CSV table of C-alpha atoms and ligand atoms in Angstrom, one decimal:
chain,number,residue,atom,x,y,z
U,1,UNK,CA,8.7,56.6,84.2
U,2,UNK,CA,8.2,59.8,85.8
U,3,UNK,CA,8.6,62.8,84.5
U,4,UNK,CA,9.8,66.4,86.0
U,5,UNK,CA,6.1,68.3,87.6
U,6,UNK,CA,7.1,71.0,85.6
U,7,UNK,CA,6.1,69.2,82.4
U,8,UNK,CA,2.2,69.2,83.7
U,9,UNK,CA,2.7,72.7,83.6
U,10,UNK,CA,4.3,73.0,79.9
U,11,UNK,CA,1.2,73.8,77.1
U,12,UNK,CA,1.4,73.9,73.4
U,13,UNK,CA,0.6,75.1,70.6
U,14,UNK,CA,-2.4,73.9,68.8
U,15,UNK,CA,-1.9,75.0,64.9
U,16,UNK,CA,1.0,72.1,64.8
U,17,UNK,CA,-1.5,69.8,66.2
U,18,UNK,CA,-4.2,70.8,64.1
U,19,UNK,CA,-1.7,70.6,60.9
U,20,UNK,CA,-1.2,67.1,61.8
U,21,UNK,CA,-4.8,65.9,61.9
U,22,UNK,CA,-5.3,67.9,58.6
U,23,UNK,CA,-2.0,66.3,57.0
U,24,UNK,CA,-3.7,63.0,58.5
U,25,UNK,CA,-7.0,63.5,56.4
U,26,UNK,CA,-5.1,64.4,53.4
U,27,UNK,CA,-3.4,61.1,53.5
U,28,UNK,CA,-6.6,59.5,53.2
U,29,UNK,CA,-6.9,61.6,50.2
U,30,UNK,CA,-9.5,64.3,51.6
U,31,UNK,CA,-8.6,68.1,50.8
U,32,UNK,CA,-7.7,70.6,53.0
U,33,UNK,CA,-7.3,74.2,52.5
U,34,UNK,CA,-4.7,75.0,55.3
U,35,UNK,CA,-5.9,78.4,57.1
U,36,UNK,CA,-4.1,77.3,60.4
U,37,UNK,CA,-0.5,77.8,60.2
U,38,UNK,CA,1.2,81.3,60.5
U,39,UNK,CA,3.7,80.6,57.7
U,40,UNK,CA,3.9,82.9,54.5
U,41,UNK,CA,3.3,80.5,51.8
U,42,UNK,CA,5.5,82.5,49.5
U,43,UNK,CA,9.3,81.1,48.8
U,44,UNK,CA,12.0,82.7,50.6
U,45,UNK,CA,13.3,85.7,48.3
U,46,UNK,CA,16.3,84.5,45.5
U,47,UNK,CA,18.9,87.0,46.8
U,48,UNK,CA,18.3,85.2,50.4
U,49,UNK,CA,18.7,81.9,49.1
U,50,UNK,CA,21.6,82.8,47.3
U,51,UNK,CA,23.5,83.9,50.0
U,52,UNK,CA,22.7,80.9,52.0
U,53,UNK,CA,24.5,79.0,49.6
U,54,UNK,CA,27.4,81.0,49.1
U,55,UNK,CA,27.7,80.7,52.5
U,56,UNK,CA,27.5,77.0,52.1
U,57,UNK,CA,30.5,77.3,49.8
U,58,UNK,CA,32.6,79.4,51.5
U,59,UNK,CA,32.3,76.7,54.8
U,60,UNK,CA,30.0,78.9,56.7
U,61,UNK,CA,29.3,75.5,58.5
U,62,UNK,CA,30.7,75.5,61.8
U,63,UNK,CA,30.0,77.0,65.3
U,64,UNK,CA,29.9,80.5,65.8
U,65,UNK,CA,29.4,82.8,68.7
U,66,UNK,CA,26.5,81.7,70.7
U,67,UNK,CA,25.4,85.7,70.7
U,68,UNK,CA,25.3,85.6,66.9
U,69,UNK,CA,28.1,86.4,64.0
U,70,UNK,CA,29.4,89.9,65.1
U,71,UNK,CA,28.6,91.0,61.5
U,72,UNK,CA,25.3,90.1,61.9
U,73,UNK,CA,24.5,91.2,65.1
U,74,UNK,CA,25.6,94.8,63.8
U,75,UNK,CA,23.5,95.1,60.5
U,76,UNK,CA,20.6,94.3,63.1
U,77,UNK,CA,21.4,97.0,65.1
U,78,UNK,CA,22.0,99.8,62.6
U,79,UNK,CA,19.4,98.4,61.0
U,80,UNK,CA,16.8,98.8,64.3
U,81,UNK,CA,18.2,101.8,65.2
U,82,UNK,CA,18.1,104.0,61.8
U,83,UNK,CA,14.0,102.5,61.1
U,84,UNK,CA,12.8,102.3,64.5
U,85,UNK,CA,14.3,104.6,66.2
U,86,UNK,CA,15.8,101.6,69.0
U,87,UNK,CA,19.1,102.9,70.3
U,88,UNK,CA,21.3,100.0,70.5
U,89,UNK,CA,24.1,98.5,68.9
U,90,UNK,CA,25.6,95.1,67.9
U,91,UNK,CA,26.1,93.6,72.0
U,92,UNK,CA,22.2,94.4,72.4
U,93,UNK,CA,21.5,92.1,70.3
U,94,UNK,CA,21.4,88.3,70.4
U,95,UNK,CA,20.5,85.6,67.4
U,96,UNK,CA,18.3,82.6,68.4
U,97,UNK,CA,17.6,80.0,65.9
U,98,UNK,CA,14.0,81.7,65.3
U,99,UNK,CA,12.3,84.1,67.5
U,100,UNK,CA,10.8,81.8,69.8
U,101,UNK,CA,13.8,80.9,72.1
U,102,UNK,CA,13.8,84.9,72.6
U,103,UNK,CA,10.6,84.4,75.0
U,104,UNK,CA,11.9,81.5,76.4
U,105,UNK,CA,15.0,82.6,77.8
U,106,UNK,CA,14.3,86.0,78.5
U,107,UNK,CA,11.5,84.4,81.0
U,108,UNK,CA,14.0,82.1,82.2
U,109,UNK,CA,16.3,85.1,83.3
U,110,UNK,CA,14.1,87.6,84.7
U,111,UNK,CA,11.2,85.2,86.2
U,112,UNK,CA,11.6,83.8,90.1
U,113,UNK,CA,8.7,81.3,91.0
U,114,UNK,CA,5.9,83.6,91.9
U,115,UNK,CA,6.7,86.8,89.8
U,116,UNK,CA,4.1,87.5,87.9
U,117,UNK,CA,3.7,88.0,84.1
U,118,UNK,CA,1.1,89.8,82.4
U,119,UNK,CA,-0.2,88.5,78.9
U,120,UNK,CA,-2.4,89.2,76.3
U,121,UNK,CA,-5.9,87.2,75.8
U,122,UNK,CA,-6.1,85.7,73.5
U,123,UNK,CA,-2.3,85.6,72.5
U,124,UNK,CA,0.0,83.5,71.6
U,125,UNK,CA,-0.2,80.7,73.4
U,126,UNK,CA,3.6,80.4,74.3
U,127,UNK,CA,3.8,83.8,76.8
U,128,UNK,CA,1.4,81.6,79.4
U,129,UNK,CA,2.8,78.4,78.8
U,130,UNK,CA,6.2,79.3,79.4
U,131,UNK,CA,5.4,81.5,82.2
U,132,UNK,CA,3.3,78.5,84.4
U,133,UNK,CA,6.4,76.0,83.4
U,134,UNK,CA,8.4,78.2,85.0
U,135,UNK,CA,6.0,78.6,88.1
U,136,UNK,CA,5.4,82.3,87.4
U,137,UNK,CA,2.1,83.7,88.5
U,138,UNK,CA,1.0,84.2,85.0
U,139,UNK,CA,-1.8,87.1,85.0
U,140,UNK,CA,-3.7,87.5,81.3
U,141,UNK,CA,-5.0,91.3,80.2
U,142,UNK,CA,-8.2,90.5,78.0
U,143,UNK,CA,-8.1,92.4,74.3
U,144,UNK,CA,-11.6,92.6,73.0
U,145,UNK,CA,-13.7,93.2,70.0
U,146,UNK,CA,-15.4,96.2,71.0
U,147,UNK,CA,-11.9,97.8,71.2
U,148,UNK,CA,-10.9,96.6,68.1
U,149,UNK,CA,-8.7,94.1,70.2
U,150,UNK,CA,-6.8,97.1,71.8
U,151,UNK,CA,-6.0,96.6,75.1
U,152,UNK,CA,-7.9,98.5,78.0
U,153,UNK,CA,-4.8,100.3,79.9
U,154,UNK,CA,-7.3,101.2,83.3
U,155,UNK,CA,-7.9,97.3,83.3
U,156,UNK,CA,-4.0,96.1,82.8
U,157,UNK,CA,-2.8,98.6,85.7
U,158,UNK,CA,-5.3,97.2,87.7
U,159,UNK,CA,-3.6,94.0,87.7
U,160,UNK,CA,0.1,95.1,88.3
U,161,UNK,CA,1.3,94.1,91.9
U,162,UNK,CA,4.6,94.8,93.5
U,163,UNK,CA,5.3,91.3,91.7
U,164,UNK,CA,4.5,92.1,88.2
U,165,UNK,CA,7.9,91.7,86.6
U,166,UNK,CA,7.4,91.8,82.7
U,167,UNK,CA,4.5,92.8,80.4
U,168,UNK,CA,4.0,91.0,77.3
U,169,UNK,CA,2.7,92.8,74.1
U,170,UNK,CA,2.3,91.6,70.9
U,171,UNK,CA,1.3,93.9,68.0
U,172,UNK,CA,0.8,93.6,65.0
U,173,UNK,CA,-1.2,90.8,66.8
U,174,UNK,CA,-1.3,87.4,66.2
U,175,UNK,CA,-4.5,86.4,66.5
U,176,UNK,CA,-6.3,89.4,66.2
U,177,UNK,CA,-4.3,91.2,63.8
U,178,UNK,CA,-5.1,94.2,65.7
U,179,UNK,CA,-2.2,96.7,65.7
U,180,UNK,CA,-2.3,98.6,69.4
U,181,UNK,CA,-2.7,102.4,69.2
U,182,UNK,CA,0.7,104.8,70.0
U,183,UNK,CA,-0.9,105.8,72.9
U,184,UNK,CA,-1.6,102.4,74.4
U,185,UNK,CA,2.2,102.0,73.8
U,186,UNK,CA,2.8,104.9,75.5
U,187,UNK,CA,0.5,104.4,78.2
U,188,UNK,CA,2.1,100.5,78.3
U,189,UNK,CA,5.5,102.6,78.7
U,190,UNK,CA,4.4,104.9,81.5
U,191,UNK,CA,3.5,102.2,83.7
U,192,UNK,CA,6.4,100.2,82.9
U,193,UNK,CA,8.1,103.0,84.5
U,194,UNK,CA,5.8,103.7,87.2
U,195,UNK,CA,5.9,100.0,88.4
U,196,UNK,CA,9.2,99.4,87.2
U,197,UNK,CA,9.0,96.3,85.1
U,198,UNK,CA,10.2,95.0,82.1
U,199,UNK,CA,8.4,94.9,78.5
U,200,UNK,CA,8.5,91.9,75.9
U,201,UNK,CA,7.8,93.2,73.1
U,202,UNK,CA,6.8,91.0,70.5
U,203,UNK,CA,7.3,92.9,66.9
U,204,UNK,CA,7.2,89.9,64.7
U,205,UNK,CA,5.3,91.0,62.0
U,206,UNK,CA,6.0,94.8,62.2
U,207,UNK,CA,6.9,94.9,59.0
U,208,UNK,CA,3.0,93.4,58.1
U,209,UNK,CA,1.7,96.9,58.7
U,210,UNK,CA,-1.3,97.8,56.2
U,211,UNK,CA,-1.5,101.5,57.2
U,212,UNK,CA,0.3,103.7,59.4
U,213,UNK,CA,4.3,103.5,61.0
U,214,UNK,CA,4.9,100.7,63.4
U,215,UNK,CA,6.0,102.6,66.9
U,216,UNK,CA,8.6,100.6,68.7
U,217,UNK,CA,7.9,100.6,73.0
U,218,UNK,CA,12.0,100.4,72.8
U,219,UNK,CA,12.1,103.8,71.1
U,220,UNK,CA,10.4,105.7,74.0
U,221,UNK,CA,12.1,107.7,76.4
U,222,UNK,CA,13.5,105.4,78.8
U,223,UNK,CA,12.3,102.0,77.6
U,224,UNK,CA,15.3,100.7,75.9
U,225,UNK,CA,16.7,99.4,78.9
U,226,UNK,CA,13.6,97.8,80.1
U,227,UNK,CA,12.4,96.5,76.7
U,228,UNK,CA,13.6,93.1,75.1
U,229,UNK,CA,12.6,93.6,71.4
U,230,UNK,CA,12.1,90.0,69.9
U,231,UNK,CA,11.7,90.2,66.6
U,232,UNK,CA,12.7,87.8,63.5
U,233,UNK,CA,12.9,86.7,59.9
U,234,UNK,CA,10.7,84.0,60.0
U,235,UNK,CA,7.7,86.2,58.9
U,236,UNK,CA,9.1,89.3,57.0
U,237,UNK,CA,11.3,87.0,54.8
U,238,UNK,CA,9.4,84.0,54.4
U,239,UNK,CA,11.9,82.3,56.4
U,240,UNK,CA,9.7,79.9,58.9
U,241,UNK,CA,12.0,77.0,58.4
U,242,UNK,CA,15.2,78.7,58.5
U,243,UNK,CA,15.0,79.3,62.2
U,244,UNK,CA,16.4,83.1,62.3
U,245,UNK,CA,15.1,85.4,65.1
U,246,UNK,CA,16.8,87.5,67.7
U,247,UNK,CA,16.4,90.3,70.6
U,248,UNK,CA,17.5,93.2,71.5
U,249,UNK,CA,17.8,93.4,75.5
U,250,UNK,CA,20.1,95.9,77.6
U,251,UNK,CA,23.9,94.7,77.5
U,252,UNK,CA,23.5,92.8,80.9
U,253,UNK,CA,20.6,90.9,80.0
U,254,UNK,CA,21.8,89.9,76.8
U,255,UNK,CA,24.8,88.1,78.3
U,256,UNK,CA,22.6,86.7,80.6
U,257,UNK,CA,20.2,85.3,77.6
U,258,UNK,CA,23.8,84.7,75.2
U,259,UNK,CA,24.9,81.8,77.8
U,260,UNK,CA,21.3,80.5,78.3
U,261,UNK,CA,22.2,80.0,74.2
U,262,UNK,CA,25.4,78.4,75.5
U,263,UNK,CA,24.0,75.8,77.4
U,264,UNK,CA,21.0,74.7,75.3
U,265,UNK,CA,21.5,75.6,70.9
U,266,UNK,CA,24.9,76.6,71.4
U,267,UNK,CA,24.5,79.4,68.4
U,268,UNK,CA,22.5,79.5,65.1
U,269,UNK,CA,23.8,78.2,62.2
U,270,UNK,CA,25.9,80.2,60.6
U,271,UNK,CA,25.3,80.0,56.9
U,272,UNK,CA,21.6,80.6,58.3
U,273,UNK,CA,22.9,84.2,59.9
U,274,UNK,CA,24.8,85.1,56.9
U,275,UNK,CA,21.4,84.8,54.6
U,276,UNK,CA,19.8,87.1,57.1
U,277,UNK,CA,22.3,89.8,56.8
U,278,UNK,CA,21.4,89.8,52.9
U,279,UNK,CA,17.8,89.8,53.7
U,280,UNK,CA,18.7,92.8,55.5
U,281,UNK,CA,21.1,94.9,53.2
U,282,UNK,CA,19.4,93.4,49.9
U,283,UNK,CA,16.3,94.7,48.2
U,284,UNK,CA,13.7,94.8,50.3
U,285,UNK,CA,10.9,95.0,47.2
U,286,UNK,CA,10.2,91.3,47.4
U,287,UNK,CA,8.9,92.5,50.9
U,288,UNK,CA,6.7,95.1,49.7
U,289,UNK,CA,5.5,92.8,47.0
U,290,UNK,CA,4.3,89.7,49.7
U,291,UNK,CA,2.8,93.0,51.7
U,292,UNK,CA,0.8,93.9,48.9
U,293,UNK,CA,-0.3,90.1,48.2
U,294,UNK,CA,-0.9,89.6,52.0
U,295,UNK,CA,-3.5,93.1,51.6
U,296,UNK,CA,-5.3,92.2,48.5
U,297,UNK,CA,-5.8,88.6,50.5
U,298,UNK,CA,-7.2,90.1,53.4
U,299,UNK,CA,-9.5,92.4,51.8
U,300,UNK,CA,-11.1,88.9,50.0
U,301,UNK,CA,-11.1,87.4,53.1
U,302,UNK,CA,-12.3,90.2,55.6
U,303,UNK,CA,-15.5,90.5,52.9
U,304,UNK,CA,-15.9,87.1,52.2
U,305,UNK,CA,-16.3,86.4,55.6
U,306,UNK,CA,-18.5,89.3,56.5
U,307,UNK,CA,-21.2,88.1,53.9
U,308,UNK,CA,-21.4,84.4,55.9
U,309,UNK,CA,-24.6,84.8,57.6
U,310,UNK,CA,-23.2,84.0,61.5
U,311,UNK,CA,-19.7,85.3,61.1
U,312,UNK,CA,-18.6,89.2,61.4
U,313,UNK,CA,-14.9,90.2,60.9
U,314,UNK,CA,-13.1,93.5,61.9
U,315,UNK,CA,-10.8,94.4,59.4
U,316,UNK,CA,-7.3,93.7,60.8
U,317,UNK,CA,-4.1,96.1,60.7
U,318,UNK,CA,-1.6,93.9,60.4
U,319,UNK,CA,-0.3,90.1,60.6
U,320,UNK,CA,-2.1,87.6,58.2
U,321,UNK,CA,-4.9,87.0,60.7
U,322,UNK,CA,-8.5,87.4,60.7
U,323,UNK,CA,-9.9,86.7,63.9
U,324,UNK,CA,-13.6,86.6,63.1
U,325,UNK,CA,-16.8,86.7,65.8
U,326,UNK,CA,-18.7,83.0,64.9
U,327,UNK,CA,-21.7,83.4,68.0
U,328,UNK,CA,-24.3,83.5,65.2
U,329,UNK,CA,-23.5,80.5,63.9
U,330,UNK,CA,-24.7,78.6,67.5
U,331,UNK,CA,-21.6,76.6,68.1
U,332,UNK,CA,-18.4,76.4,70.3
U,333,UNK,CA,-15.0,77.7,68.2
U,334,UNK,CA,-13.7,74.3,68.9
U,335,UNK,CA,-17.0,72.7,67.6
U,336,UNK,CA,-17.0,75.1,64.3
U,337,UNK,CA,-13.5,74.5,64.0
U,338,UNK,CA,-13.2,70.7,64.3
U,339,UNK,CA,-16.7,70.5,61.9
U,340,UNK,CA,-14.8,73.0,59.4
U,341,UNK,CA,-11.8,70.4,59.4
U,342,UNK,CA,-13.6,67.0,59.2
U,343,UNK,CA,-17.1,68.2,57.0
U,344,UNK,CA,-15.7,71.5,55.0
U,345,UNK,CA,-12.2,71.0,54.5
U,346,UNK,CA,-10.5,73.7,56.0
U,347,UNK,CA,-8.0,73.9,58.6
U,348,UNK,CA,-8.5,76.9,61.0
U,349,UNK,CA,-8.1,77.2,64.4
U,350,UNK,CA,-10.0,77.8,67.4
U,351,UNK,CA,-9.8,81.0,68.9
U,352,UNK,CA,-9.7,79.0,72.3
U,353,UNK,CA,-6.3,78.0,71.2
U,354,UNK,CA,-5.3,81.5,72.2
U,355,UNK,CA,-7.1,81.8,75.7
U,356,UNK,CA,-10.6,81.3,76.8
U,357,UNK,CA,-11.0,84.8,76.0
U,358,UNK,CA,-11.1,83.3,72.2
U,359,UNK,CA,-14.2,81.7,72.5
U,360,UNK,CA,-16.9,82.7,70.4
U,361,UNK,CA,-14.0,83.7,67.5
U,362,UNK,CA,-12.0,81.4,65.0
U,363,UNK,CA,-8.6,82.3,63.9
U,364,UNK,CA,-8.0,81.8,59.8
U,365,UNK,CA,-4.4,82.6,58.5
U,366,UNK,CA,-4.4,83.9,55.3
U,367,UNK,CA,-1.2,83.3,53.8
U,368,UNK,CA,-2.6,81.0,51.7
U,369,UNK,CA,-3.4,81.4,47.7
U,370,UNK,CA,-6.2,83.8,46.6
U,371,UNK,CA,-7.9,80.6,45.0
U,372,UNK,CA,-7.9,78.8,48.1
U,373,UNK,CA,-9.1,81.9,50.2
U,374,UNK,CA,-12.1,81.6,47.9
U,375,UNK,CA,-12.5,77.9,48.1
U,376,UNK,CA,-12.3,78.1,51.9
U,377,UNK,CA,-15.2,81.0,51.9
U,378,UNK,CA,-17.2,78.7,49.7
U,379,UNK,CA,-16.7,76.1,51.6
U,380,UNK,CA,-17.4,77.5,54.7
U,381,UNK,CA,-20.6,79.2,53.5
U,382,UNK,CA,-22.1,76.4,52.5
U,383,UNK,CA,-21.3,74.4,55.1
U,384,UNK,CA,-23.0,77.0,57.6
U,385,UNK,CA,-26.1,77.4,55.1
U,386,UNK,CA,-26.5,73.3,54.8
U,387,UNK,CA,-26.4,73.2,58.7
U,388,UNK,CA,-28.8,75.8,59.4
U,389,UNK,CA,-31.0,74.8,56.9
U,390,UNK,CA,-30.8,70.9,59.0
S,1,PLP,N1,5.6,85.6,68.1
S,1,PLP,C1,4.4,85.4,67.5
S,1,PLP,C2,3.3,86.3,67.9
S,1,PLP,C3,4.2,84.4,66.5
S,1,PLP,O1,3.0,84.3,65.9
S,1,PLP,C4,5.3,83.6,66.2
S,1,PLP,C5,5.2,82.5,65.2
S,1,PLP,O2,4.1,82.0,64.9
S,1,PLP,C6,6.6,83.8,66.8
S,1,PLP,C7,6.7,84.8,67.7
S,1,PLP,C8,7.7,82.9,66.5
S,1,PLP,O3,8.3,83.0,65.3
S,1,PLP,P1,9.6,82.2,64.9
S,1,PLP,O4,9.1,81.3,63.8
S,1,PLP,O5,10.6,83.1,64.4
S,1,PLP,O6,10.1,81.4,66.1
């Protein structure tokens, strides 16, 4: 069998893969405290649930518009617009079945072999991958730890060409959990203008803001119509397994991306879209209160961490990341990270599974039980303290 070339091209992303060799380990009964995956461990909010299956009821189980439920699409809207300042309404907006098909088909409409893209390293692993599959020139900006994992603007406009068609940004920032300063997002929006390409803005977990107001790129002068906003429930909601996300794009764009949803998901289910549009209008204190967990966890973490002789953490922003510096302990990320899994029992990822600029750091998610944060330090101490002492 042979397969398409583009496929060679196609990379991954390594937190299912290492969820599958931890799952693997627990069969054999070993245990695992799970700081790999990006997924709230909280339940999705009753009120959210509840609507789902009133939906269910009512026969919200067929097709719907492959843009999204009308109703939907405009609770978004007034929803971006009134809290972050976004001026669009419901036809800007498009529903994917989570966030991710949002990066997939806006690349597949703007991108012509040989465009380039700019993306952050390290980053989510998805901008690059989808980018090369597509034979864009894919071009990464490096975010570093003596920045606090903002991104240098000097150094991105020295890699914009004449073929730089879209900048990606992601922030809060997964895995840094770095949140970028307003004037990198205004500086990010003056050359966006200058050079005249287009922003993806990834705001996934603008809502997991520990201090300060998230600023939107989309609410700048100008940027609306060169901004895709992509943006979803998945986080915000502890929704992961629903599959709820969505942009907001100009109007042309977004019947460009609405029939890309035609040919390949159709729509997202509809019971699905009417359980977001509670999440949205309901109470939004069960937010607040998984915001509050998510600080207290990363305070126990950030500390924790810091006292491991070998491992220094910046305190991040935002997200439920800690992306901590691991070059005193001597090894690899990937080496620290596969001996984490196998000989201390925690899952964590490389930071190489963001870019090679991730070497030297580990990603840990801590959405994960105060209890097991704890465990996992422990565990990781003494691992490090029994292998230096060796
Ligand atoms: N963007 C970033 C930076 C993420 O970390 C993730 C999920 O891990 C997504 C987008 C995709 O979210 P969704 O589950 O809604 O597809």
């Amino acid at each position: 069998m042979s397969y398409a070339k583009r496929m060679g091209r196609l990379g991954t992303e390594t937190a299912f893969e290492v969820l599958a060799r931890a799952r693997a380990l627990e069969a054999k009964g070993r245990k695992v405290v799970h700081l790999e995956i990006g997924e709230p461990d909280f339940d999705t909010p009753a009120n959210i649930r509840k609507a789902a299956t009133e939906a269910l009821e009512e026969g919200f189980t067929h097709y719907g518009p492959s843009a999204g439920l009308p109703e939907f699409r405009k609770v978004i809207a007034d929803t971006w617009s009134r809290d972050r300042g976004i001026p669009c309404d419901a036809d800007n907006v498009i529903v994917t079945p989570g966030a991710k098909p949002i990066m997939f088909y806006v690349m597949l409409a703007l991108l012509e072999e040989g465009d380039e893209v700019l993306y952050p390293n390290p980053g989510f692993p998805i901008y690059e991958s989808v980018g090369n599959f597509l034979g864009a020139r894919t071009v990464p900006y490096v975010l570093r730890e003596e920045k606090g994992f903002d991104l240098d603007l000097k150094e991105l406009e020295s890699k914009v060409t004449p073929r730089t068609k879209l900048l990606i940004f992601n922030s809060p920032h997964n895995p840094t959990g770095a949140v970028l300063s307003p004037e990198t997002i205004q500086g990010m929006a003056a050359l966006a203008r200058k050079h005249s390409f287009y922003i993806l803005a990834d705001e996934i977990y603008a809502r997991m803001l520990y201090e300060g107001r998230h600023l939107s790129i989309a609410s700048l002068p100008g940027m609306a119509e060169r901004t895709i906003v992509l943006d979803g429930f998945s986080k915000t909601y502890a929704m992961t397994g629903w599959r709820l996300g969505f942009g907001i794009m100009n109007k042309d764009l977004a019947v460009h991306v609405a029939r890309l949803q035609t040919n390949s998901n159709s729509c997202t289910a509809t019971f699905t879209q009417k359980a977001g549009i509670a999440a949205l209008t309901g109470t939004q204190s069960t937010v607040e209160a998984m915001n509050a967990e998510f600080r207290i966890r990363r305070d126990t973490i950030v500390k924790g961490l810091n006292q491991i002789p070998g491992i220094q953490a910046l305190m991040p922003h935002g997200a439920f990341y800690v992306f901590p510096n691991i070059t005193g302990t001597g090894m690899t990320s990937k080496q620290l990270a596969d001996a984490l899994l196998e000989e201390a029992g925690v899952a964590c990822l490389a930071g190489t599974a963001f870019g090679a600029h991730g070497e030297g750091y580990l990603r840990l998610s801590y959405a994960n039980s105060l209890e097991n944060l704890q465990l996992a330090l422990q565990q990781i101490g003494e691992f490090l303290s029994v292998r230096t002492r060796a």
